[in-house]
């Protein structure tokens, strides 16, 4: 008997076992059900496995929602049990049915008519179908589905837990257990006499499910397998073969019905007939033709009817339905069968399925099977009905070793996924991981599946070295391959590259969606005249993979405009759309600097984009600019250990940013000479225009681009992998031309390399038909922009005198102006010409032209503006402006008296540029 239903379904052999399971469910407050039929094989509550029946049953639903029409206008039951019971009794009286056992199911009513005989499904189904038909004819509202052979209902001594707060007992209303002869019940119902179809093989359903059809395709029937079993084979067939000269025609026809459906049947049928005195080969062939036309192999019951007692002593008696099942053999795949074709968005892709490790093998039409040990006669067991196999072993720096699987599903195509060996070693965890990928298996089936997986991984440990999973996108293995998302692009083709724990988050965003032509339609909006600044920014997608070959680690392109609406962010999205999701691949200003650098390391050679960096502090931008050009992440000390963390973060690419303000200007507020950052930053202004209307821009950029992207990346990278030397040569030629025409020096090498990569990448992409930009126009615009930028961002002109002047100007309100000499007539110090408004940090004596500066504050000023303190004093000393460091009572001449402090003494008379009186506003400029 079957107790429960999916997902917790169990089989019991005795009532005692069943009662224990029921009470276990009740204790856990779980709804319990029992199968009304007796099933054949355990763990298989299906229609075909429902073998024997001793009752007819019915289910009447009752409840407040059952007696009113549902959304389809159908009434599913009665408002309460009182009404349902009254209608049921009226029905029984009309039909003349005897009193059944009635059960209160908690809400509804179950009825059981017990039968004297045990019926087969063929005998029982006409009765059940007729009872269902009568209910419909007489208007009794019942659950139509309950008349199925494999139906489950609530058992007595259980509870209905549909309302957990108010569970209802399932109770018997009457104890009537009188059994009714099946023939009497048939006459009462007016059911037809069941037809016995002797030639229909019950092991092959008339209408199989797609899964069963696929599994049956791997099975072949060989008559030799039946006969080679000898005494362990079919007793009836052994008798027919040994006595073929004497047996009558009906029994001979049954004997021929078995080889008729075997692959070696024609020859075998003649062997079963050639000892008869009237043997005629043509007649045998004609008989085989008719048998195949009529149906299928005969059942064991047919053999027994035609040769009573012939099944006595047969080891398979009661275990099989037809002798042909003894000849079933799982046909193993041969090498030619293991090449399968899978439909993908890019077209058809062929995969070579490897040979499975012994004792497992692939069926000729797919699936995984295992040979049944040393018993050669035992049929192999199905492990999994679809193609599932381990491709290779991988190593992840964070997760350890993993196994890469391929799964082929009939409608979903092929998918690849990785499972850690740690999960594989745990049966429960492996089951969970496989289920998440769509690999479903029955409880008993799963043991073999787990063994198959472990055996496959162990087999690979003997045959193949584990590959290291990629932690970055971009060039690998001496620039012979390129990792892009979950793809490894090589000269031999594009292959799956399982994302590591580091790249997984970004790999999900690097993929193809929609249509290539629709993406190109959006991208080509930048091909219009006047859109050259936008086009150059978008070409960073093609320039970034080439940056590595300029010898530089990285550079920044920053597109600026002070107001919204110029399309700055859209340029970044267009760039990203070459490889994947336009918006999701962008960093934003609020991301931490460490997060930005982590993404930079994952993208590696692919373009990196950061939107709206306007609010980034100048110091953070300076750190980022240097970090990008250094090409690696910061080294860090391990916590609680005196050692460095392993730094795997590196890159050689371009970072494309957008902002509302110039970072050239912000950097000058941070330090006197921000030349190091400035030459790493290629910054230009995007002026708004009306070339693309608002409505069209919204439709194309906000909708069409977000639904169509990622197509151009693989085509472009594939060309680079196969033509890298040509691409590098083009970059160098473009760079040489730019250097000559713009008159770049070594100082502007970052600008030169960045511009050359974008132009070269754009030319290649244009050649591949990925866009229609007017590259000569973009180049001419670029030259003009670079010339202006070279003029605006000049080398630092700061001098030691200017630096000192900036300090004095900044602390003008902290300055005391007073003559230093004592009045010879009065022998008194002079009165101050100007007193400080804040803390006294500067003393200027007009009569001596000496300036005293607080040493501590001057040093802090130098550090803040990233000026070398000692070097500056040396330079001022060489100019005879700085004379000495000394202790000086800075407040002399004021009413207050303060102790001396450490100062720096300067002689303002030694430099015509150090006009201290003008700086302090006490002289004329």
Short mmCIF file of C-alpha atoms in Angstrom, two decimals, residues 12-466:
data_model
loop_
_atom_site.label_atom_id
_atom_site.label_comp_id
_atom_site.label_asym_id
_atom_site.label_seq_id
_atom_site.Cartn_x
_atom_site.Cartn_y
_atom_site.Cartn_z
CA UNK A 12 4.19 -0.50 3.19
CA UNK A 13 3.64 -4.29 2.96
CA UNK A 14 1.32 -4.67 5.96
CA UNK A 15 -1.47 -2.77 7.67
CA UNK A 16 0.69 -2.44 10.77
CA UNK A 17 3.44 -0.69 8.81
CA UNK A 18 0.89 1.56 7.16
CA UNK A 19 -0.67 2.51 10.51
CA UNK A 20 2.76 3.44 11.92
CA UNK A 21 3.42 5.76 8.98
CA UNK A 22 -0.02 7.34 9.31
CA UNK A 23 0.49 8.05 12.99
CA UNK A 24 3.95 9.49 12.25
CA UNK A 25 2.34 11.94 9.82
CA UNK A 26 -0.38 12.79 12.32
CA UNK A 27 2.25 13.47 14.99
CA UNK A 28 3.95 15.90 12.64
CA UNK A 29 0.57 17.48 11.74
CA UNK A 30 0.96 16.43 8.11
CA UNK A 31 -2.01 15.40 5.93
CA UNK A 32 -1.87 11.62 5.32
CA UNK A 33 -3.27 9.74 2.30
CA UNK A 34 -3.37 6.08 1.28
CA UNK A 35 -3.49 4.45 -2.13
CA UNK A 36 -6.78 2.65 -2.72
CA UNK A 37 -5.16 0.09 -5.03
CA UNK A 38 -2.44 -2.49 -4.47
CA UNK A 39 0.70 -1.49 -6.33
CA UNK A 40 3.34 -3.61 -8.02
CA UNK A 41 6.80 -2.15 -7.59
CA UNK A 42 7.55 -0.02 -4.56
CA UNK A 43 8.23 3.72 -4.96
CA UNK A 44 6.02 3.88 -8.05
CA UNK A 45 2.50 5.22 -7.45
CA UNK A 46 1.50 5.45 -11.07
CA UNK A 47 -1.51 4.35 -13.07
CA UNK A 48 0.44 1.52 -14.73
CA UNK A 49 1.76 0.27 -11.39
CA UNK A 50 -1.73 0.05 -9.81
CA UNK A 51 -2.25 -3.72 -10.18
CA UNK A 52 -5.11 -5.03 -7.99
CA UNK A 53 -8.37 -3.68 -6.54
CA UNK A 54 -10.91 -4.80 -3.86
CA UNK A 55 -13.23 -1.77 -3.81
CA UNK A 56 -14.90 1.06 -5.65
CA UNK A 57 -14.73 4.52 -4.07
CA UNK A 58 -16.12 8.03 -4.35
CA UNK A 59 -15.21 11.48 -2.96
CA UNK A 60 -17.83 14.22 -2.31
CA UNK A 61 -16.39 17.65 -1.50
CA UNK A 62 -18.26 19.83 1.03
CA UNK A 63 -17.69 23.28 2.44
CA UNK A 64 -18.75 26.94 2.19
CA UNK A 65 -16.67 27.50 -0.95
CA UNK A 66 -17.64 24.23 -2.62
CA UNK A 67 -21.36 24.91 -3.04
CA UNK A 68 -20.94 28.15 -4.96
CA UNK A 69 -19.73 28.62 -8.53
CA UNK A 70 -15.97 29.08 -8.92
CA UNK A 71 -14.29 31.52 -11.33
CA UNK A 72 -15.15 29.16 -14.19
CA UNK A 73 -18.81 29.04 -13.14
CA UNK A 74 -18.51 25.42 -11.99
CA UNK A 75 -19.81 24.06 -8.66
CA UNK A 76 -17.31 21.64 -7.09
CA UNK A 77 -19.42 20.26 -4.22
CA UNK A 78 -22.00 20.99 -1.54
CA UNK A 79 -22.27 23.71 1.10
CA UNK A 80 -22.00 21.20 3.97
CA UNK A 81 -21.88 17.46 4.70
CA UNK A 82 -25.59 17.31 5.58
CA UNK A 83 -26.59 18.40 2.08
CA UNK A 84 -23.89 16.25 0.46
CA UNK A 85 -24.99 13.14 2.38
CA UNK A 86 -28.65 13.68 1.47
CA UNK A 87 -27.80 13.96 -2.23
CA UNK A 88 -25.58 10.88 -2.03
CA UNK A 89 -28.34 8.75 -0.41
CA UNK A 90 -30.79 9.89 -3.08
CA UNK A 91 -28.28 8.81 -5.76
CA UNK A 92 -27.74 5.36 -4.18
CA UNK A 93 -31.49 4.79 -3.92
CA UNK A 94 -32.01 5.73 -7.57
CA UNK A 95 -29.26 3.41 -8.83
CA UNK A 96 -30.01 0.67 -6.35
CA UNK A 97 -26.54 0.61 -4.84
CA UNK A 98 -26.07 -1.11 -1.48
CA UNK A 99 -24.99 0.72 1.65
CA UNK A 100 -21.23 1.58 1.42
CA UNK A 101 -18.74 2.37 4.15
CA UNK A 102 -18.99 6.13 4.72
CA UNK A 103 -16.07 8.20 6.02
CA UNK A 104 -16.09 11.77 7.30
CA UNK A 105 -12.92 13.16 5.63
CA UNK A 106 -12.93 16.27 7.83
CA UNK A 107 -14.78 18.41 5.32
CA UNK A 108 -16.16 16.05 2.68
CA UNK A 109 -17.48 12.46 2.40
CA UNK A 110 -15.70 9.32 1.16
CA UNK A 111 -17.67 6.22 0.18
CA UNK A 112 -16.29 2.67 -0.30
CA UNK A 113 -18.05 -0.38 -1.79
CA UNK A 114 -16.01 -3.47 -0.88
CA UNK A 115 -15.75 -6.24 -3.49
CA UNK A 116 -15.54 -9.98 -2.88
CA UNK A 117 -12.95 -10.64 -5.56
CA UNK A 118 -9.57 -9.09 -6.27
CA UNK A 119 -9.78 -7.42 -9.67
CA UNK A 120 -7.06 -6.49 -12.12
CA UNK A 121 -7.01 -2.99 -13.51
CA UNK A 122 -8.53 -4.25 -16.76
CA UNK A 123 -11.46 -5.71 -14.79
CA UNK A 124 -11.82 -2.79 -12.38
CA UNK A 125 -11.65 0.20 -14.72
CA UNK A 126 -15.03 -0.43 -16.49
CA UNK A 127 -16.76 -0.40 -13.09
CA UNK A 128 -15.06 2.85 -12.00
CA UNK A 129 -15.74 4.57 -15.31
CA UNK A 130 -19.42 3.56 -15.23
CA UNK A 131 -19.81 4.80 -11.63
CA UNK A 132 -18.30 8.15 -12.66
CA UNK A 133 -20.65 8.31 -15.66
CA UNK A 134 -23.73 7.64 -13.50
CA UNK A 135 -22.78 10.42 -11.09
CA UNK A 136 -22.67 12.82 -14.01
CA UNK A 137 -25.96 11.55 -15.47
CA UNK A 138 -27.82 11.90 -12.15
CA UNK A 139 -26.29 15.20 -11.11
CA UNK A 140 -24.31 13.97 -8.11
CA UNK A 141 -21.39 16.37 -7.70
CA UNK A 142 -18.22 14.37 -7.04
CA UNK A 143 -14.46 14.76 -7.51
CA UNK A 144 -13.99 13.47 -11.09
CA UNK A 145 -10.31 12.69 -10.58
CA UNK A 146 -10.90 10.30 -7.68
CA UNK A 147 -11.99 7.47 -9.99
CA UNK A 148 -8.39 6.98 -11.17
CA UNK A 149 -6.65 3.71 -10.42
CA UNK A 150 -3.76 5.33 -8.54
CA UNK A 151 -5.96 7.70 -6.47
CA UNK A 152 -5.16 8.39 -2.81
CA UNK A 153 -7.70 9.31 -0.09
CA UNK A 154 -7.48 10.19 3.58
CA UNK A 155 -7.11 7.11 5.83
CA UNK A 156 -9.08 6.52 9.01
CA UNK A 157 -7.39 7.48 12.29
CA UNK A 158 -5.81 10.55 10.66
CA UNK A 159 -6.65 14.25 10.64
CA UNK A 160 -7.47 16.87 8.03
CA UNK A 161 -4.91 19.66 8.61
CA UNK A 162 -6.10 22.10 5.94
CA UNK A 163 -6.92 24.44 8.81
CA UNK A 164 -3.86 23.96 11.10
CA UNK A 165 -5.59 25.78 13.96
CA UNK A 166 -8.64 23.50 13.82
CA UNK A 167 -7.63 20.01 12.54
CA UNK A 168 -10.57 17.66 11.91
CA UNK A 169 -10.57 13.90 12.57
CA UNK A 170 -11.11 11.49 9.70
CA UNK A 171 -13.79 9.12 11.11
CA UNK A 172 -15.92 6.17 9.94
CA UNK A 173 -19.65 6.91 10.06
CA UNK A 174 -20.80 3.32 9.64
CA UNK A 175 -19.16 -0.10 9.99
CA UNK A 176 -20.86 -1.84 7.07
CA UNK A 177 -18.15 -4.18 5.74
CA UNK A 178 -20.31 -6.50 3.62
CA UNK A 179 -18.53 -7.33 0.36
CA UNK A 180 -20.34 -7.35 -2.98
CA UNK A 181 -19.60 -9.80 -5.82
CA UNK A 182 -17.95 -7.95 -8.70
CA UNK A 183 -20.49 -9.36 -11.17
CA UNK A 184 -23.37 -8.07 -9.05
CA UNK A 185 -21.81 -4.64 -8.91
CA UNK A 186 -21.28 -4.71 -12.66
CA UNK A 187 -24.97 -5.48 -13.24
CA UNK A 188 -26.12 -2.79 -10.78
CA UNK A 189 -24.03 -0.19 -12.54
CA UNK A 190 -24.74 -1.46 -16.02
CA UNK A 191 -21.01 -1.66 -16.71
CA UNK A 192 -19.69 -3.50 -19.80
CA UNK A 193 -17.89 -6.82 -19.58
CA UNK A 194 -14.13 -6.09 -19.66
CA UNK A 195 -12.43 -7.05 -22.90
CA UNK A 196 -9.30 -9.19 -22.76
CA UNK A 197 -6.82 -7.98 -25.37
CA UNK A 198 -4.38 -10.85 -25.42
CA UNK A 199 -1.94 -9.39 -27.94
CA UNK A 200 -1.42 -6.03 -26.20
CA UNK A 201 1.92 -5.89 -24.32
CA UNK A 202 1.22 -4.25 -20.96
CA UNK A 203 4.87 -3.30 -20.50
CA UNK A 204 4.55 -0.83 -23.41
CA UNK A 205 1.61 1.57 -22.80
CA UNK A 206 -0.51 2.41 -25.80
CA UNK A 207 0.30 6.10 -25.29
CA UNK A 208 3.67 6.67 -23.66
CA UNK A 209 4.91 9.88 -22.11
CA UNK A 210 7.81 11.61 -23.89
CA UNK A 211 10.13 10.49 -21.09
CA UNK A 212 9.04 6.85 -21.43
CA UNK A 213 9.44 7.03 -25.19
CA UNK A 214 12.99 8.29 -24.74
CA UNK A 215 13.82 5.54 -22.27
CA UNK A 216 12.23 2.85 -24.41
CA UNK A 217 14.35 4.03 -27.35
CA UNK A 218 17.41 2.74 -25.51
CA UNK A 219 15.85 -0.71 -25.06
CA UNK A 220 16.11 -3.43 -27.66
CA UNK A 221 14.62 -6.94 -27.40
CA UNK A 222 16.86 -9.80 -28.41
CA UNK A 223 15.41 -13.27 -28.60
CA UNK A 224 18.80 -14.86 -28.00
CA UNK A 225 18.86 -13.22 -24.55
CA UNK A 226 15.69 -15.14 -23.68
CA UNK A 227 16.83 -18.50 -24.99
CA UNK A 228 20.37 -18.24 -23.62
CA UNK A 229 18.90 -18.16 -20.14
CA UNK A 230 18.04 -21.84 -20.55
CA UNK A 231 16.29 -23.18 -17.46
CA UNK A 232 16.30 -19.66 -16.05
CA UNK A 233 14.43 -18.42 -19.11
CA UNK A 234 10.79 -18.75 -20.13
CA UNK A 235 9.48 -22.27 -19.50
CA UNK A 236 6.78 -21.88 -22.14
CA UNK A 237 9.23 -20.85 -24.87
CA UNK A 238 11.61 -23.62 -23.89
CA UNK A 239 8.73 -26.08 -24.24
CA UNK A 240 7.67 -24.62 -27.62
CA UNK A 241 11.22 -24.83 -28.95
CA UNK A 242 11.75 -28.39 -27.76
CA UNK A 243 8.34 -29.59 -29.00
CA UNK A 244 7.82 -27.48 -32.10
CA UNK A 245 6.93 -30.54 -34.14
CA UNK A 246 3.92 -31.38 -31.93
CA UNK A 247 2.51 -28.07 -30.61
CA UNK A 248 -0.76 -26.73 -32.03
CA UNK A 249 -1.03 -23.57 -34.08
CA UNK A 250 -2.40 -21.23 -31.34
CA UNK A 251 0.53 -22.03 -29.07
CA UNK A 252 2.93 -21.74 -32.01
CA UNK A 253 1.46 -18.28 -32.78
CA UNK A 254 2.08 -17.22 -29.19
CA UNK A 255 5.64 -18.49 -29.46
CA UNK A 256 6.17 -16.54 -32.71
CA UNK A 257 4.77 -13.35 -31.13
CA UNK A 258 7.91 -13.03 -28.99
CA UNK A 259 10.67 -13.07 -31.68
CA UNK A 260 8.35 -11.02 -33.93
CA UNK A 261 9.20 -7.98 -31.77
CA UNK A 262 12.88 -8.72 -31.23
CA UNK A 263 15.75 -7.27 -33.29
CA UNK A 264 16.96 -10.78 -34.13
CA UNK A 265 13.39 -12.05 -34.52
CA UNK A 266 13.24 -13.19 -38.13
CA UNK A 267 16.01 -15.73 -37.81
CA UNK A 268 14.76 -16.83 -34.38
CA UNK A 269 11.19 -17.37 -35.65
CA UNK A 270 12.45 -19.83 -38.23
CA UNK A 271 14.50 -21.61 -35.58
CA UNK A 272 11.30 -21.95 -33.57
CA UNK A 273 9.52 -23.50 -36.60
CA UNK A 274 11.91 -25.45 -38.84
CA UNK A 275 11.48 -28.77 -36.98
CA UNK A 276 7.76 -28.96 -37.75
CA UNK A 277 6.96 -31.45 -40.51
CA UNK A 278 4.93 -28.82 -42.42
CA UNK A 279 7.52 -26.05 -42.01
CA UNK A 280 7.22 -23.46 -44.78
CA UNK A 281 9.61 -20.44 -44.58
CA UNK A 282 7.22 -18.23 -46.54
CA UNK A 283 4.36 -19.07 -44.18
CA UNK A 284 6.53 -18.20 -41.17
CA UNK A 285 7.37 -14.84 -42.72
CA UNK A 286 3.69 -14.20 -43.42
CA UNK A 287 2.74 -15.12 -39.83
CA UNK A 288 5.36 -12.68 -38.49
CA UNK A 289 3.98 -9.92 -40.69
CA UNK A 290 0.42 -10.50 -39.44
CA UNK A 291 1.50 -10.65 -35.80
CA UNK A 292 3.36 -7.35 -36.06
CA UNK A 293 0.39 -5.80 -37.77
CA UNK A 294 -2.10 -6.96 -35.13
CA UNK A 295 -0.42 -5.76 -31.96
CA UNK A 296 2.35 -7.00 -29.76
CA UNK A 297 3.96 -9.94 -27.98
CA UNK A 298 1.56 -12.29 -26.13
CA UNK A 299 1.19 -12.24 -22.37
CA UNK A 300 2.16 -15.01 -20.00
CA UNK A 301 -1.57 -15.48 -19.31
CA UNK A 302 -2.13 -16.26 -23.00
CA UNK A 303 0.62 -18.89 -22.96
CA UNK A 304 -0.93 -20.44 -19.84
CA UNK A 305 -4.38 -20.52 -21.43
CA UNK A 306 -3.02 -22.26 -24.52
CA UNK A 307 -0.66 -24.55 -22.64
CA UNK A 308 -2.07 -25.05 -19.11
CA UNK A 309 0.65 -25.89 -16.58
CA UNK A 310 3.40 -24.77 -18.92
CA UNK A 311 4.34 -21.95 -16.55
CA UNK A 312 4.72 -24.29 -13.58
CA UNK A 313 8.23 -24.12 -12.20
CA UNK A 314 9.10 -21.03 -14.23
CA UNK A 315 11.31 -18.74 -12.09
CA UNK A 316 9.57 -15.71 -13.60
CA UNK A 317 6.00 -16.77 -12.93
CA UNK A 318 4.04 -13.85 -11.48
CA UNK A 319 7.04 -11.59 -11.89
CA UNK A 320 6.70 -10.63 -15.54
CA UNK A 321 3.76 -10.02 -17.87
CA UNK A 322 5.26 -11.33 -21.11
CA UNK A 323 8.32 -13.46 -21.95
CA UNK A 324 9.65 -10.67 -24.14
CA UNK A 325 10.78 -8.67 -21.11
CA UNK A 326 13.46 -11.33 -20.57
CA UNK A 327 15.03 -10.29 -23.85
CA UNK A 328 15.19 -6.59 -23.12
CA UNK A 329 18.68 -5.16 -23.36
CA UNK A 330 19.83 -1.58 -22.90
CA UNK A 331 21.66 -0.68 -26.09
CA UNK A 332 24.88 1.14 -25.29
CA UNK A 333 25.97 4.14 -27.33
CA UNK A 334 28.80 3.75 -29.77
CA UNK A 335 31.35 6.47 -30.57
CA UNK A 336 29.28 7.86 -33.45
CA UNK A 337 26.22 8.15 -31.18
CA UNK A 338 28.10 10.38 -28.73
CA UNK A 339 28.30 13.41 -31.02
CA UNK A 340 25.18 15.45 -30.33
CA UNK A 341 23.97 18.69 -31.87
CA UNK A 342 22.43 21.42 -29.73
CA UNK A 343 20.47 24.43 -30.98
CA UNK A 344 21.73 27.73 -29.53
CA UNK A 345 21.09 31.42 -30.25
CA UNK A 346 24.26 31.42 -32.34
CA UNK A 347 23.13 28.35 -34.33
CA UNK A 348 23.91 24.67 -34.04
CA UNK A 349 26.73 23.54 -31.75
CA UNK A 350 28.17 20.02 -31.69
CA UNK A 351 29.26 18.36 -28.45
CA UNK A 352 31.22 15.14 -28.04
CA UNK A 353 29.92 13.25 -25.02
CA UNK A 354 32.77 11.37 -23.32
CA UNK A 355 32.72 7.67 -22.50
CA UNK A 356 31.30 7.18 -19.03
CA UNK A 357 33.48 5.48 -16.39
CA UNK A 358 32.88 1.75 -15.82
CA UNK A 359 30.43 0.30 -14.77
CA UNK A 360 28.36 3.22 -16.10
CA UNK A 361 27.53 3.73 -19.76
CA UNK A 362 25.48 5.94 -22.02
CA UNK A 363 22.37 4.61 -23.73
CA UNK A 364 22.26 4.74 -27.51
CA UNK A 365 19.62 7.47 -27.33
CA UNK A 366 21.06 9.12 -24.23
CA UNK A 367 20.79 8.73 -20.49
CA UNK A 368 23.09 7.20 -17.88
CA UNK A 369 22.93 3.47 -17.01
CA UNK A 370 24.88 1.19 -14.70
CA UNK A 371 25.64 -2.47 -15.26
CA UNK A 372 24.29 -4.74 -12.55
CA UNK A 373 27.53 -6.12 -11.14
CA UNK A 374 28.69 -9.61 -12.11
CA UNK A 375 25.23 -10.86 -13.05
CA UNK A 376 25.45 -10.72 -16.83
CA UNK A 377 21.77 -11.65 -17.19
CA UNK A 378 20.55 -8.78 -15.01
CA UNK A 379 19.24 -5.76 -16.88
CA UNK A 380 21.29 -2.56 -16.37
CA UNK A 381 19.66 0.04 -14.14
CA UNK A 382 18.72 3.53 -15.20
CA UNK A 383 20.79 6.11 -13.31
CA UNK A 384 19.46 9.25 -15.00
CA UNK A 385 17.26 9.60 -18.07
CA UNK A 386 19.14 12.56 -19.62
CA UNK A 387 22.75 13.04 -20.64
CA UNK A 388 24.70 14.23 -17.60
CA UNK A 389 28.46 14.04 -17.34
CA UNK A 390 31.52 15.67 -15.78
CA UNK A 391 33.62 17.58 -18.30
CA UNK A 392 36.64 18.62 -16.26
CA UNK A 393 38.00 19.49 -12.87
CA UNK A 394 38.53 23.13 -11.95
CA UNK A 395 40.30 24.97 -9.13
CA UNK A 396 38.87 28.12 -7.57
CA UNK A 397 41.10 30.21 -5.30
CA UNK A 398 38.24 30.68 -2.84
CA UNK A 399 36.06 27.56 -3.20
CA UNK A 400 38.73 24.95 -3.84
CA UNK A 401 38.24 22.19 -6.40
CA UNK A 402 35.06 21.95 -8.48
CA UNK A 403 33.67 19.64 -11.13
CA UNK A 404 32.22 21.11 -14.31
CA UNK A 405 29.03 19.32 -15.45
CA UNK A 406 27.09 19.31 -18.68
CA UNK A 407 23.38 18.56 -18.71
CA UNK A 408 21.38 18.01 -21.91
CA UNK A 409 17.61 18.47 -21.64
CA UNK A 410 15.16 17.84 -24.51
CA UNK A 411 13.74 21.37 -24.68
CA UNK A 412 16.26 23.46 -22.77
CA UNK A 413 19.33 22.44 -24.73
CA UNK A 414 22.70 22.08 -23.04
CA UNK A 415 23.68 23.84 -19.83
CA UNK A 416 26.96 23.79 -17.93
CA UNK A 417 27.39 24.28 -14.21
CA UNK A 418 29.99 23.67 -11.52
CA UNK A 419 29.69 21.88 -8.17
CA UNK A 420 32.41 21.90 -5.53
CA UNK A 421 33.98 18.57 -4.61
CA UNK A 422 33.10 19.44 -1.02
CA UNK A 423 29.42 19.35 -2.04
CA UNK A 424 29.96 16.18 -4.09
CA UNK A 425 31.35 14.41 -1.02
CA UNK A 426 28.07 15.07 0.82
CA UNK A 427 25.15 13.09 -0.58
CA UNK A 428 22.52 15.52 0.70
CA UNK A 429 24.41 18.60 -0.48
CA UNK A 430 25.07 17.06 -3.90
CA UNK A 431 21.38 16.26 -4.28
CA UNK A 432 20.53 19.85 -3.41
CA UNK A 433 23.11 21.30 -5.83
CA UNK A 434 22.00 19.04 -8.69
CA UNK A 435 18.33 19.76 -8.05
CA UNK A 436 19.03 23.50 -8.29
CA UNK A 437 20.32 22.85 -11.80
CA UNK A 438 17.27 20.78 -12.79
CA UNK A 439 18.68 17.29 -12.16
CA UNK A 440 15.80 15.37 -10.53
CA UNK A 441 16.04 11.80 -9.27
CA UNK A 442 13.90 9.43 -7.20
CA UNK A 443 15.14 8.50 -3.75
CA UNK A 444 16.46 5.05 -4.70
CA UNK A 445 17.69 6.28 -8.07
CA UNK A 446 19.78 8.91 -6.36
CA UNK A 447 22.23 6.48 -4.73
CA UNK A 448 23.40 5.34 -8.15
CA UNK A 449 23.49 8.94 -9.38
CA UNK A 450 25.75 10.02 -6.50
CA UNK A 451 28.05 7.04 -7.11
CA UNK A 452 28.19 7.92 -10.80
CA UNK A 453 29.24 11.51 -10.04
CA UNK A 454 31.95 10.50 -7.56
CA UNK A 455 33.25 7.83 -9.95
CA UNK A 456 33.38 10.37 -12.78
CA UNK A 457 35.40 12.86 -10.72
CA UNK A 458 37.80 10.16 -9.52
CA UNK A 459 38.25 8.96 -13.07
CA UNK A 460 39.20 12.49 -14.17
CA UNK A 461 41.78 12.66 -11.37
CA UNK A 462 43.61 9.83 -13.13
CA UNK A 463 43.26 11.20 -16.64
CA UNK A 464 43.26 15.01 -16.57
CA UNK A 465 44.89 17.82 -14.63
CA UNK A 466 42.56 20.26 -12.87
#
